[in-house]
Amino acid sequence: MPELRSGVRRRGRAPPPLVVDREIRRPRTRATAKKASDGAGSPVAWRRASVGKAKPVAKGRPRGRPSKKTAAVARLIVTEDEGEGEGKVSDQVKEVIVVKEVETRGGVAAVDRRNLELLHEVQGKMMGDDSGGLSANKAAGQEEEGNTAPFPEKVQVGGSPVYKIDRRLGKGGFGQVFLGRRVTGGSDRAMGPGALEVALKFEHRNSKGCTYGPPYEWQVYRCSFTALGGSHGVPRVHYKGRQGDYYVMVMDMLGPSLWDAWNSAGQAMSSEMVACIAVESISILEKVHSKGYVHGDVKPENFLLGQPSTPQEKRLFLVDLGLATKWKDAASGQHVEYDQRPDVFRGTVRYASVHAHLGRTASRRDDLESLAYTLIFLHRGRLPWQGYQGENKSFLVCKKKMATSPELLCCFCPPPFKQFLETVVNLKYDEEPNYSKLISLFDELIGPNPAIRPINTDGALKVGQKRGRLTMDEEDDSQLRKKIRLGVPATQWISVYNARPPMKQRYHYNVADSRLAQHVERGNLDGLLISCVASCTNLWALIMDAGTGFTSQVYELAPCFLHKEWIMEQWEKNYYISSVAGANNGSSIVVMSKGTQYTQQSYKVSEFFPFKWISKKWKEGFHVTSMATAGTRWGVVMSRNAGFSDQVVELDFLYPSEGIHRRWDNGYRITSMAATSDQAALILSVPKRKLGDETQETLRTSTFPSAHVKDKWAKNLYLASVCYGRTVS
Ligand SMILES: Nc1ncnc2c1ncn2[C@@H]1O[C@H](COP(=O)(O)OP(=O)(O)OP(=O)(O)O)[C@@H](O)[C@H]1O
């Protein structure tokens, strides 16, 4: 059974089409060098920045390996370029962790292959947000519409009565739902297997959801809901089967969706109505979650009321389990393993959780975050991220979601909305939501008499009976809990320290272009080579070590990001890129070294974090070995034979604290990082050779962490990587 999200390198799946912006691959031979430079995608798209100021400070001067004698010199040598005045502000120390033990990786997501494929199909298909919030998977259905066979006039599947197809009730990405009128057999009840009217959900056998047979949604119903005789808030499926070209599911006929009701109510619902929806929908989600599933596409269109003029008319139902995924492994009972694949998006852009935007494995918190946006939308009538269009819409919407504080988002809503939002966005990946407490937040907004509430809250009342059991301890715990997402966005230095045997290390920061060469030369004379470069406000930071293992090194400061011709020249001389940095003004430093273990190298410059390219390269045996940003652009270098057995990405609009901790627990260590003013990306890898001391620590500081570095040195922790950009304080 394939893994849904465990591990990192996805094998056995064709990568999505890649538009290569700029990719240069280290040619194996001189003959192939020409070919590579002429190859599709690289030189054509590659725009060289103005070279008017091209003034390589030092170039092509290989350095020898530092002598043992020099390396033995005390390592506390610090030079600070024009930085002394600025280093005084008290730095905020964050994220210190010492990891000594490596745990083996835990449970694996047990997900059906069709589910996996389905998720892959929908990835990256983000739809027009002003459409009312279409699911990512709707794109597929709309493309396919022209190919579908005509619908039959009558349906009889899986021993059902015969139904005559009437008007269309709705249409989604995979399916179309019709009213079916019973023409034979059955009873006269409004709902149930013999009902006169049913909803018939059709999916064409060639639709993307049916690649491996019946729709995946059937399995979710079969496994969790129908088998248990239906579930609170989820419509019953009475029959299913294939007729002609269609898979048909016979379900209880329901009424209008919350989207319809919101439109009928003048595109804004009263706080009492939304509070009733809140308590009932939280209890429905609790039920869905209790079956081990995350719904994955919570939005107004997927909540349906019962049929008008029936006893069900004020009841709420959640439909469309086509994007449901398991949060709990059925066999082991464990939470599925955490992962992040920034190129995978599922759900509906408008209501998706930030974690879903960032491609993190879905868990219970994501449904609740989508529900928070749904409730605020129903009450306010609009969400601040509506209206974005274009290819990078999901990026912009996610950025806006992160930038909109709960205060601002809920400024026109009663206080429970903000409390609900704050609670759910701060849930940890595998944390069990306190559904009773979430429901109780809305108590004050709903009328005391359940009989006259606009929405039937029976289900929530049942959950509410448990509310009395909330103890003070529980309340206190939740207040003391560390917040996952909230925090003030900040632009900071992120520095990473690794445990190493004693060695000489030196750092410089606030280095102007004109002073770079003298620092490098002095370092070289002292037996040091560059291990890391970074940039902040167009000034450079430089880390030089006696323990790089490189035998010689060249570097170039160029006015462009990155200087392809020079890199190609050095590749020809068997140098490999060992570190890169880019400045906001577009200039860059590329450091290339001999003595690395790399056998082939490739790099890409891209306007967005190039996860698709990275995952394609992973499949070819490359791993990310250095990264940089210049303004909003990313430069990623990948090498073959990098000494890693596995690699993952953590990408966030704030700082991926939770992800880093989870990866650390699973044996990954940060090996590269870079940040723009919007996003920080960290690459974490599992080394092939087990490290003697696996301690790794990170700091986030408002100024260059000069004092901290010295503290770390005293503990034999050395700067391994440093960058400046988006974090959270
Ligand atoms: N049981 C039902 N009774 C009445 N109408 C229904 C029922 N189930 C679905 N519908 C209508 O059909 C629409 C599409 O259904 P559904 O969301 O299940 O399809 P889908 O193809 O899976 O959609 P999506 O693209 O959101 O994944 C719903 O929004 C709703 O309007």
mmCIF file with all atom_site columns, C-alpha atoms in Angstrom, residues 123-230:
data_model
loop_
_atom_site.group_PDB
_atom_site.id
_atom_site.type_symbol
_atom_site.label_atom_id
_atom_site.label_alt_id
_atom_site.label_comp_id
_atom_site.label_asym_id
_atom_site.label_entity_id
_atom_site.label_seq_id
_atom_site.pdbx_PDB_ins_code
_atom_site.Cartn_x
_atom_site.Cartn_y
_atom_site.Cartn_z
_atom_site.occupancy
_atom_site.B_iso_or_equiv
_atom_site.pdbx_formal_charge
_atom_site.auth_seq_id
_atom_site.auth_comp_id
_atom_site.auth_asym_id
_atom_site.auth_atom_id
_atom_site.pdbx_PDB_model_num
ATOM 1   C CA . GLN A 1 123 ? -2.666  19.119 -6.873  1.00 0.00 ? 123 GLN A CA 1
ATOM 2   C CA . GLY A 1 124 ? -1.999  22.571 -8.094  1.00 0.00 ? 124 GLY A CA 1
ATOM 3   C CA . LYS A 1 125 ? -5.424  23.049 -9.603  1.00 0.00 ? 125 LYS A CA 1
ATOM 4   C CA . MET A 1 126 ? -6.551  26.144 -7.847  1.00 0.00 ? 126 MET A CA 1
ATOM 5   C CA . MET A 1 127 ? -9.751  27.605 -9.016  1.00 0.00 ? 127 MET A CA 1
ATOM 6   C CA . GLY A 1 128 ? -11.235 31.058 -9.404  1.00 0.00 ? 128 GLY A CA 1
ATOM 7   C CA . ASP A 1 129 ? -11.892 32.313 -5.940  1.00 0.00 ? 129 ASP A CA 1
ATOM 8   C CA . ASP A 1 130 ? -14.788 34.505 -6.885  1.00 0.00 ? 130 ASP A CA 1
ATOM 9   C CA . SER A 1 131 ? -16.712 31.539 -8.146  1.00 0.00 ? 131 SER A CA 1
ATOM 10  C CA . GLY A 1 132 ? -18.082 30.990 -4.695  1.00 0.00 ? 132 GLY A CA 1
ATOM 11  C CA . GLY A 1 133 ? -15.208 28.814 -3.643  1.00 0.00 ? 133 GLY A CA 1
ATOM 12  C CA . LEU A 1 134 ? -14.693 25.894 -5.966  1.00 0.00 ? 134 LEU A CA 1
ATOM 13  C CA . SER A 1 135 ? -12.714 22.880 -4.852  1.00 0.00 ? 135 SER A CA 1
ATOM 14  C CA . ALA A 1 136 ? -9.337  22.305 -6.359  1.00 0.00 ? 136 ALA A CA 1
ATOM 15  C CA . ASN A 1 137 ? -10.697 19.153 -7.931  1.00 0.00 ? 137 ASN A CA 1
ATOM 16  C CA . LYS A 1 138 ? -13.434 20.962 -9.784  1.00 0.00 ? 138 LYS A CA 1
ATOM 17  C CA . ALA A 1 139 ? -10.969 21.877 -12.479 1.00 0.00 ? 139 ALA A CA 1
ATOM 18  C CA . ALA A 1 140 ? -10.807 18.282 -13.551 1.00 0.00 ? 140 ALA A CA 1
ATOM 19  C CA . GLY A 1 141 ? -14.543 17.954 -13.892 1.00 0.00 ? 141 GLY A CA 1
ATOM 20  C CA . GLN A 1 142 ? -14.938 21.071 -15.887 1.00 0.00 ? 142 GLN A CA 1
ATOM 21  C CA . GLU A 1 143 ? -12.314 20.011 -18.341 1.00 0.00 ? 143 GLU A CA 1
ATOM 22  C CA . GLU A 1 144 ? -14.027 16.694 -18.769 1.00 0.00 ? 144 GLU A CA 1
ATOM 23  C CA . GLU A 1 145 ? -17.521 17.898 -19.295 1.00 0.00 ? 145 GLU A CA 1
ATOM 24  C CA . GLY A 1 146 ? -17.370 17.731 -23.098 1.00 0.00 ? 146 GLY A CA 1
ATOM 25  C CA . ASN A 1 147 ? -16.450 14.036 -22.982 1.00 0.00 ? 147 ASN A CA 1
ATOM 26  C CA . THR A 1 148 ? -19.214 12.773 -20.776 1.00 0.00 ? 148 THR A CA 1
ATOM 27  C CA . ALA A 1 149 ? -21.774 10.358 -22.105 1.00 0.00 ? 149 ALA A CA 1
ATOM 28  C CA . PRO A 1 150 ? -25.468 11.282 -21.918 1.00 0.00 ? 150 PRO A CA 1
ATOM 29  C CA . PHE A 1 151 ? -27.098 10.504 -18.609 1.00 0.00 ? 151 PHE A CA 1
ATOM 30  C CA . PRO A 1 152 ? -29.554 7.583  -18.604 1.00 0.00 ? 152 PRO A CA 1
ATOM 31  C CA . GLU A 1 153 ? -33.257 8.345  -18.212 1.00 0.00 ? 153 GLU A CA 1
ATOM 32  C CA . LYS A 1 154 ? -33.674 5.736  -15.515 1.00 0.00 ? 154 LYS A CA 1
ATOM 33  C CA . VAL A 1 155 ? -31.350 4.301  -12.916 1.00 0.00 ? 155 VAL A CA 1
ATOM 34  C CA . GLN A 1 156 ? -31.330 1.062  -10.967 1.00 0.00 ? 156 GLN A CA 1
ATOM 35  C CA . VAL A 1 157 ? -28.129 0.097  -9.190  1.00 0.00 ? 157 VAL A CA 1
ATOM 36  C CA . GLY A 1 158 ? -27.146 -2.362 -6.484  1.00 0.00 ? 158 GLY A CA 1
ATOM 37  C CA . GLY A 1 159 ? -30.671 -3.698 -5.902  1.00 0.00 ? 159 GLY A CA 1
ATOM 38  C CA . SER A 1 160 ? -32.249 -0.257 -5.659  1.00 0.00 ? 160 SER A CA 1
ATOM 39  C CA . PRO A 1 161 ? -35.729 0.627  -6.859  1.00 0.00 ? 161 PRO A CA 1
ATOM 40  C CA . VAL A 1 162 ? -35.860 2.155  -10.351 1.00 0.00 ? 162 VAL A CA 1
ATOM 41  C CA . TYR A 1 163 ? -35.451 5.931  -10.327 1.00 0.00 ? 163 TYR A CA 1
ATOM 42  C CA . LYS A 1 164 ? -36.361 8.357  -13.070 1.00 0.00 ? 164 LYS A CA 1
ATOM 43  C CA . ILE A 1 165 ? -33.845 11.141 -13.414 1.00 0.00 ? 165 ILE A CA 1
ATOM 44  C CA . ASP A 1 166 ? -35.263 14.579 -12.831 1.00 0.00 ? 166 ASP A CA 1
ATOM 45  C CA . ARG A 1 167 ? -33.589 18.006 -12.551 1.00 0.00 ? 167 ARG A CA 1
ATOM 46  C CA . ARG A 1 168 ? -29.928 18.534 -11.706 1.00 0.00 ? 168 ARG A CA 1
ATOM 47  C CA . LEU A 1 169 ? -29.363 19.435 -8.078  1.00 0.00 ? 169 LEU A CA 1
ATOM 48  C CA . GLY A 1 170 ? -25.742 20.338 -8.304  1.00 0.00 ? 170 GLY A CA 1
ATOM 49  C CA . LYS A 1 171 ? -22.442 19.782 -9.998  1.00 0.00 ? 171 LYS A CA 1
ATOM 50  C CA . GLY A 1 172 ? -18.980 19.368 -8.591  1.00 0.00 ? 172 GLY A CA 1
ATOM 51  C CA . GLY A 1 173 ? -15.540 18.614 -9.900  1.00 0.00 ? 173 GLY A CA 1
ATOM 52  C CA . PHE A 1 174 ? -16.077 14.891 -10.226 1.00 0.00 ? 174 PHE A CA 1
ATOM 53  C CA . GLY A 1 175 ? -19.776 14.370 -10.079 1.00 0.00 ? 175 GLY A CA 1
ATOM 54  C CA . GLN A 1 176 ? -23.160 15.671 -10.998 1.00 0.00 ? 176 GLN A CA 1
ATOM 55  C CA . VAL A 1 177 ? -26.075 15.225 -8.644  1.00 0.00 ? 177 VAL A CA 1
ATOM 56  C CA . PHE A 1 178 ? -29.636 14.716 -9.909  1.00 0.00 ? 178 PHE A CA 1
ATOM 57  C CA . LEU A 1 179 ? -32.973 14.319 -8.278  1.00 0.00 ? 179 LEU A CA 1
ATOM 58  C CA . GLY A 1 180 ? -34.173 10.728 -8.748  1.00 0.00 ? 180 GLY A CA 1
ATOM 59  C CA . ARG A 1 181 ? -37.902 9.902  -8.511  1.00 0.00 ? 181 ARG A CA 1
ATOM 60  C CA . ARG A 1 182 ? -38.751 6.366  -7.573  1.00 0.00 ? 182 ARG A CA 1
ATOM 61  C CA . VAL A 1 183 ? -40.856 4.573  -10.167 1.00 0.00 ? 183 VAL A CA 1
ATOM 62  C CA . THR A 1 184 ? -40.959 1.078  -8.647  1.00 0.00 ? 184 THR A CA 1
ATOM 63  C CA . GLY A 1 185 ? -40.975 -0.448 -5.172  1.00 0.00 ? 185 GLY A CA 1
ATOM 64  C CA . GLY A 1 186 ? -39.970 1.328  -1.980  1.00 0.00 ? 186 GLY A CA 1
ATOM 65  C CA . SER A 1 187 ? -41.970 3.098  0.688   1.00 0.00 ? 187 SER A CA 1
ATOM 66  C CA . ASP A 1 188 ? -43.389 6.596  0.839   1.00 0.00 ? 188 ASP A CA 1
ATOM 67  C CA . ARG A 1 189 ? -40.981 7.985  3.366   1.00 0.00 ? 189 ARG A CA 1
ATOM 68  C CA . ALA A 1 190 ? -39.186 11.260 2.657   1.00 0.00 ? 190 ALA A CA 1
ATOM 69  C CA . MET A 1 191 ? -35.801 9.725  3.527   1.00 0.00 ? 191 MET A CA 1
ATOM 70  C CA . GLY A 1 192 ? -34.387 6.244  3.667   1.00 0.00 ? 192 GLY A CA 1
ATOM 71  C CA . PRO A 1 193 ? -33.798 3.447  1.164   1.00 0.00 ? 193 PRO A CA 1
ATOM 72  C CA . GLY A 1 194 ? -37.373 3.428  -0.102  1.00 0.00 ? 194 GLY A CA 1
ATOM 73  C CA . ALA A 1 195 ? -37.868 7.219  -0.325  1.00 0.00 ? 195 ALA A CA 1
ATOM 74  C CA . LEU A 1 196 ? -39.839 8.638  -3.223  1.00 0.00 ? 196 LEU A CA 1
ATOM 75  C CA . GLU A 1 197 ? -37.136 11.170 -3.938  1.00 0.00 ? 197 GLU A CA 1
ATOM 76  C CA . VAL A 1 198 ? -33.404 10.527 -3.718  1.00 0.00 ? 198 VAL A CA 1
ATOM 77  C CA . ALA A 1 199 ? -30.221 12.288 -4.755  1.00 0.00 ? 199 ALA A CA 1
ATOM 78  C CA . LEU A 1 200 ? -28.282 10.429 -7.449  1.00 0.00 ? 200 LEU A CA 1
ATOM 79  C CA . LYS A 1 201 ? -24.591 11.289 -7.663  1.00 0.00 ? 201 LYS A CA 1
ATOM 80  C CA . PHE A 1 202 ? -23.140 10.341 -11.055 1.00 0.00 ? 202 PHE A CA 1
ATOM 81  C CA . GLU A 1 203 ? -19.443 10.031 -11.797 1.00 0.00 ? 203 GLU A CA 1
ATOM 82  C CA . HIS A 1 204 ? -18.304 9.061  -15.257 1.00 0.00 ? 204 HIS A CA 1
ATOM 83  C CA . ARG A 1 205 ? -16.101 5.963  -15.341 1.00 0.00 ? 205 ARG A CA 1
ATOM 84  C CA . ASN A 1 206 ? -13.403 7.950  -17.194 1.00 0.00 ? 206 ASN A CA 1
ATOM 85  C CA . SER A 1 207 ? -13.442 10.800 -14.710 1.00 0.00 ? 207 SER A CA 1
ATOM 86  C CA . LYS A 1 208 ? -10.232 11.422 -12.851 1.00 0.00 ? 208 LYS A CA 1
ATOM 87  C CA . GLY A 1 209 ? -11.772 10.245 -9.615  1.00 0.00 ? 209 GLY A CA 1
ATOM 88  C CA . CYS A 1 210 ? -12.478 6.817  -11.131 1.00 0.00 ? 210 CYS A CA 1
ATOM 89  C CA . THR A 1 211 ? -9.063  5.948  -12.528 1.00 0.00 ? 211 THR A CA 1
ATOM 90  C CA . TYR A 1 212 ? -8.887  2.847  -10.382 1.00 0.00 ? 212 TYR A CA 1
ATOM 91  C CA . GLY A 1 213 ? -12.539 1.875  -10.308 1.00 0.00 ? 213 GLY A CA 1
ATOM 92  C CA . PRO A 1 214 ? -15.432 3.226  -8.277  1.00 0.00 ? 214 PRO A CA 1
ATOM 93  C CA . PRO A 1 215 ? -15.044 6.750  -6.882  1.00 0.00 ? 215 PRO A CA 1
ATOM 94  C CA . TYR A 1 216 ? -12.867 7.071  -3.825  1.00 0.00 ? 216 TYR A CA 1
ATOM 95  C CA . GLU A 1 217 ? -15.779 8.719  -1.994  1.00 0.00 ? 217 GLU A CA 1
ATOM 96  C CA . TRP A 1 218 ? -17.606 5.383  -2.036  1.00 0.00 ? 218 TRP A CA 1
ATOM 97  C CA . GLN A 1 219 ? -14.863 3.868  -0.017  1.00 0.00 ? 219 GLN A CA 1
ATOM 98  C CA . VAL A 1 220 ? -15.024 6.623  2.585   1.00 0.00 ? 220 VAL A CA 1
ATOM 99  C CA . TYR A 1 221 ? -18.764 6.088  2.949   1.00 0.00 ? 221 TYR A CA 1
ATOM 100 C CA . ARG A 1 222 ? -18.349 2.323  3.013   1.00 0.00 ? 222 ARG A CA 1
ATOM 101 C CA . CYS A 1 223 ? -15.503 2.274  5.494   1.00 0.00 ? 223 CYS A CA 1
ATOM 102 C CA . SER A 1 224 ? -16.797 4.755  7.928   1.00 0.00 ? 224 SER A CA 1
ATOM 103 C CA . PHE A 1 225 ? -20.303 5.910  7.556   1.00 0.00 ? 225 PHE A CA 1
ATOM 104 C CA . THR A 1 226 ? -22.700 3.546  5.820   1.00 0.00 ? 226 THR A CA 1
ATOM 105 C CA . ALA A 1 227 ? -21.234 0.526  7.538   1.00 0.00 ? 227 ALA A CA 1
ATOM 106 C CA . LEU A 1 228 ? -22.220 2.071  10.810  1.00 0.00 ? 228 LEU A CA 1
ATOM 107 C CA . GLY A 1 229 ? -25.717 2.816  9.591   1.00 0.00 ? 229 GLY A CA 1
ATOM 108 C CA . GLY A 1 230 ? -25.067 6.403  8.628   1.00 0.00 ? 230 GLY A CA 1
#
